[in-house]
Short mmCIF file of C-alpha atoms in Angstrom, two decimals:
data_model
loop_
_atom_site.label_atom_id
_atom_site.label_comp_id
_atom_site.label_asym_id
_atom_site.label_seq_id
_atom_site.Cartn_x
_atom_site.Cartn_y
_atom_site.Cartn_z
CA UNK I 20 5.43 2.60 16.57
CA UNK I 21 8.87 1.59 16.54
CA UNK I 22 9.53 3.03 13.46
CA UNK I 23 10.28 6.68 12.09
CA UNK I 24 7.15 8.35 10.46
CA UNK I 25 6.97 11.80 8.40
CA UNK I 26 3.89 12.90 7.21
CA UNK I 27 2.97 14.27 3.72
CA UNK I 28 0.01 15.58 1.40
CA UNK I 29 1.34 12.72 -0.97
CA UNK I 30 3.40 10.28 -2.40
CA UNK I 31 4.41 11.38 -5.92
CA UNK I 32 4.86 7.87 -8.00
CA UNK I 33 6.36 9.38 -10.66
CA UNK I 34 8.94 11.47 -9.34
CA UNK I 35 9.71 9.36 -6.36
CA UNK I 36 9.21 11.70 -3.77
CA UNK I 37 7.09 12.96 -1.30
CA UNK I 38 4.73 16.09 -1.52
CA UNK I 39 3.91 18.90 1.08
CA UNK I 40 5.97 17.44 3.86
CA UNK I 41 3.83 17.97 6.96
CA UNK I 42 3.94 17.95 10.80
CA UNK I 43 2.85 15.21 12.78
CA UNK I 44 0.64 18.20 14.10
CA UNK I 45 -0.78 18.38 10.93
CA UNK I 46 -1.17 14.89 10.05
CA UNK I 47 -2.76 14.18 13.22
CA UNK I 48 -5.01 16.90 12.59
CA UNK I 49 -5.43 15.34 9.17
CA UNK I 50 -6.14 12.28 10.38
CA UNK I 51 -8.69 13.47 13.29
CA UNK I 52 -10.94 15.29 11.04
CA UNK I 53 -10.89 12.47 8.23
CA UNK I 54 -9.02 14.12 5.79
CA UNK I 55 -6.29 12.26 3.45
CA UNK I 56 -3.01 12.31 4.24
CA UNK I 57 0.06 10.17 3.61
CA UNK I 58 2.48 8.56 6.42
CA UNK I 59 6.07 7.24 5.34
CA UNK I 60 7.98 4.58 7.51
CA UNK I 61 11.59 4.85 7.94
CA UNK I 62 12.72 7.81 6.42
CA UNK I 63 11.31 10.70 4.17
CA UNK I 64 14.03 10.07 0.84
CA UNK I 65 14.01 6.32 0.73
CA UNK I 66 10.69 5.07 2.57
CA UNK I 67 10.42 1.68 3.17
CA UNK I 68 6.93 1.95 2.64
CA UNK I 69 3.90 4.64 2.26
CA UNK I 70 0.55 4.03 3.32
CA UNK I 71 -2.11 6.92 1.54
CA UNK I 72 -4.58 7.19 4.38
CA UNK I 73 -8.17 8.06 3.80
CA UNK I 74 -11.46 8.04 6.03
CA UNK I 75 -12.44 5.00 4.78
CA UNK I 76 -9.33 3.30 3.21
CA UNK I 77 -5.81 2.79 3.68
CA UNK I 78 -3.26 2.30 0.33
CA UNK I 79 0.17 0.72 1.56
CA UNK I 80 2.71 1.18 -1.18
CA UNK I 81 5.78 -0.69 -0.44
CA UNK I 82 8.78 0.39 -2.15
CA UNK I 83 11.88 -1.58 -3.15
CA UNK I 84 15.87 -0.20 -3.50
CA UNK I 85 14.73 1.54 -6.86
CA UNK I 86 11.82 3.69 -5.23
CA UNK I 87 9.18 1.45 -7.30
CA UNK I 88 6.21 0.56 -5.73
CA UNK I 89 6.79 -3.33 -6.15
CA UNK I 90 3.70 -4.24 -3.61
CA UNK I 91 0.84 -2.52 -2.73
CA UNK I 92 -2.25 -3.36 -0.35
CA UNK I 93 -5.58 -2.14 -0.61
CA UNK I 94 -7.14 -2.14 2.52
CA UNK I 95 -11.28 -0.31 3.06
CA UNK I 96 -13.33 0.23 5.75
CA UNK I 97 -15.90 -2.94 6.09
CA UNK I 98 -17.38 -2.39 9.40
CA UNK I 99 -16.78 0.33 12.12
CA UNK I 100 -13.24 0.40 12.83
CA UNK I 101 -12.45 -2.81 10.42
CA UNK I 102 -10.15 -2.47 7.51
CA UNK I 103 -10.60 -5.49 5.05
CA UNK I 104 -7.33 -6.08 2.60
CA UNK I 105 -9.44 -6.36 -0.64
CA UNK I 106 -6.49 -6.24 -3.22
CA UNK I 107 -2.76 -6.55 -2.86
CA UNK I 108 -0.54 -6.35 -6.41
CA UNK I 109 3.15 -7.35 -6.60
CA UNK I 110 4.87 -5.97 -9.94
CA UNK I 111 7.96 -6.57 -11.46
CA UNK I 112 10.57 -4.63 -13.37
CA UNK I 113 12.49 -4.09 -15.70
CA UNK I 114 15.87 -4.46 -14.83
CA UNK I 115 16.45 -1.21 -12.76
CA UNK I 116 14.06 0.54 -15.15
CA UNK I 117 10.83 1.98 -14.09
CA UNK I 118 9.01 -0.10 -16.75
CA UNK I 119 6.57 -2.98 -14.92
CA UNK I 120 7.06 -6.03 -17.31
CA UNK I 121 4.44 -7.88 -15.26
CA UNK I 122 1.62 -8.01 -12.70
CA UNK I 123 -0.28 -9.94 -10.09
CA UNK I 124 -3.62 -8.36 -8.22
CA UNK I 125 -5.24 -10.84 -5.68
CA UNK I 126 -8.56 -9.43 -5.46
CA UNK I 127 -9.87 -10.97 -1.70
CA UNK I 128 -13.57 -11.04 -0.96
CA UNK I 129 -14.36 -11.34 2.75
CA UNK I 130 -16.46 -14.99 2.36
CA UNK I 131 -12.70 -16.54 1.08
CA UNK I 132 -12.90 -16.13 -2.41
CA UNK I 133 -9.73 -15.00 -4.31
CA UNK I 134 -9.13 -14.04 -7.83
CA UNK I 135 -6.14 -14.07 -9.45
CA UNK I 136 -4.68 -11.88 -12.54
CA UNK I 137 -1.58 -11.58 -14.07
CA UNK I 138 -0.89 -9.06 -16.29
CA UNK I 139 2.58 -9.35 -18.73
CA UNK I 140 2.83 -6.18 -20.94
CA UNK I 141 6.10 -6.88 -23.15
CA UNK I 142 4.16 -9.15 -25.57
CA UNK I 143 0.46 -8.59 -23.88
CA UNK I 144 -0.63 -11.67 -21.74
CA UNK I 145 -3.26 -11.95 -19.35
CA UNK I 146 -4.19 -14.72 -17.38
CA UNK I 147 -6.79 -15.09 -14.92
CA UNK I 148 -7.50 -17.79 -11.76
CA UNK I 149 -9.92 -18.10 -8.89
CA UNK I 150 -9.38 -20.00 -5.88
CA UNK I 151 -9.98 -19.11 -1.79
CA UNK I 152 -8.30 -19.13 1.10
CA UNK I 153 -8.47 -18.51 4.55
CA UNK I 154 -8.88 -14.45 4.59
CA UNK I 155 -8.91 -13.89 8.60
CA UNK I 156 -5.12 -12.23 8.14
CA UNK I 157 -6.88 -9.86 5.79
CA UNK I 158 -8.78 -8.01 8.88
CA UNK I 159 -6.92 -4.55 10.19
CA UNK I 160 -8.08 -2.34 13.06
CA UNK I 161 -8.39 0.92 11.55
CA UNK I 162 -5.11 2.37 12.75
CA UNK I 163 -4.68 5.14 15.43
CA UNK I 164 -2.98 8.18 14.15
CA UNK I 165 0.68 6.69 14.01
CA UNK I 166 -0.13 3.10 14.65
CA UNK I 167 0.56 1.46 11.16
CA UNK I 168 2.48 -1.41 12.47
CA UNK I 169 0.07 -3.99 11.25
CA UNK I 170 -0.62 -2.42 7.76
CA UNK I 171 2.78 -2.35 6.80
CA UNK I 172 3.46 -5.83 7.60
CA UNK I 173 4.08 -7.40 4.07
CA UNK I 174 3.33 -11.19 4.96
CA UNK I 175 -0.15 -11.23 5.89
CA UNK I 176 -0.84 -15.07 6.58
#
């Protein structure tokens, strides 16, 4: 990968930071015997993105010049060594606040279907859609340890 990666236990949301920080030893032991662990791209203070890596799942949280997670991809294990991206959410802000004023989750099933909610929280709205699309962007390998290049790629299609 192209990119920088460090390696953590986790991603703390609230605080902004990472947890644990880790060795790519570690991680790649981590990552070998199934366990969770978390990879940031770039840098370790201001990631450009996370991705929370699991034995069957991968969680791509990217972040925006605030540290908020502003998009974030689901992605699980639907056949041997093939990620699916079942959800991806986009929020939005506040201002430079950490308060989410609204939300969109695209919820992908693999035969095309897509639905559709958006969430607004200052005066509660919530509005749903379904529709479908072509999904075959949707499909991942399941990355080698330090291969995230096409996870972290935010347009999918």
């Amino acid at each position: 990968m192209s990119r920088q990666v460090f390696y953590c236990k986790s991603w703390f949301r609230a605080k902004k930071r990472p947890t644990e920080l880790w060795s790519e030893a570690d991680a790649k032991a981590a990552h070998e015997s199934g366990q969770a662990y978390v990879a940031l791209v770039d840098s370790i203070e201001r990631p450009f993105c996370f991705l929370e890596i699991t034995q069957k799942a991968v969680g791509v949280g990217f972040l925006d010049e605030f540290l908020r997670e502003s998009l974030s991809y689901d992605f699980q294990e639907v056949e041997p060594g093939v990620l699916f991206l079942t959800m991806g959410t986009h929020r939005e802000f506040e201002g430079d606040t950490d308060t989410v004023v609204s939300g969109s989750s695209y919820i992908f099933s693999r035969d095309g279907q897509v639905r559709i909610r958006r969430e607004f929280f200052n005066s509660h709205r919530l509005e749903t859609a379904s529709s479908s699309a072509d999904v075959s962007a949707n499909y991942a390998p399941v990355p080698v340890f330090g291969r995230y290049e096409d996870l972290i790629r935010v347009e999918r299609g």
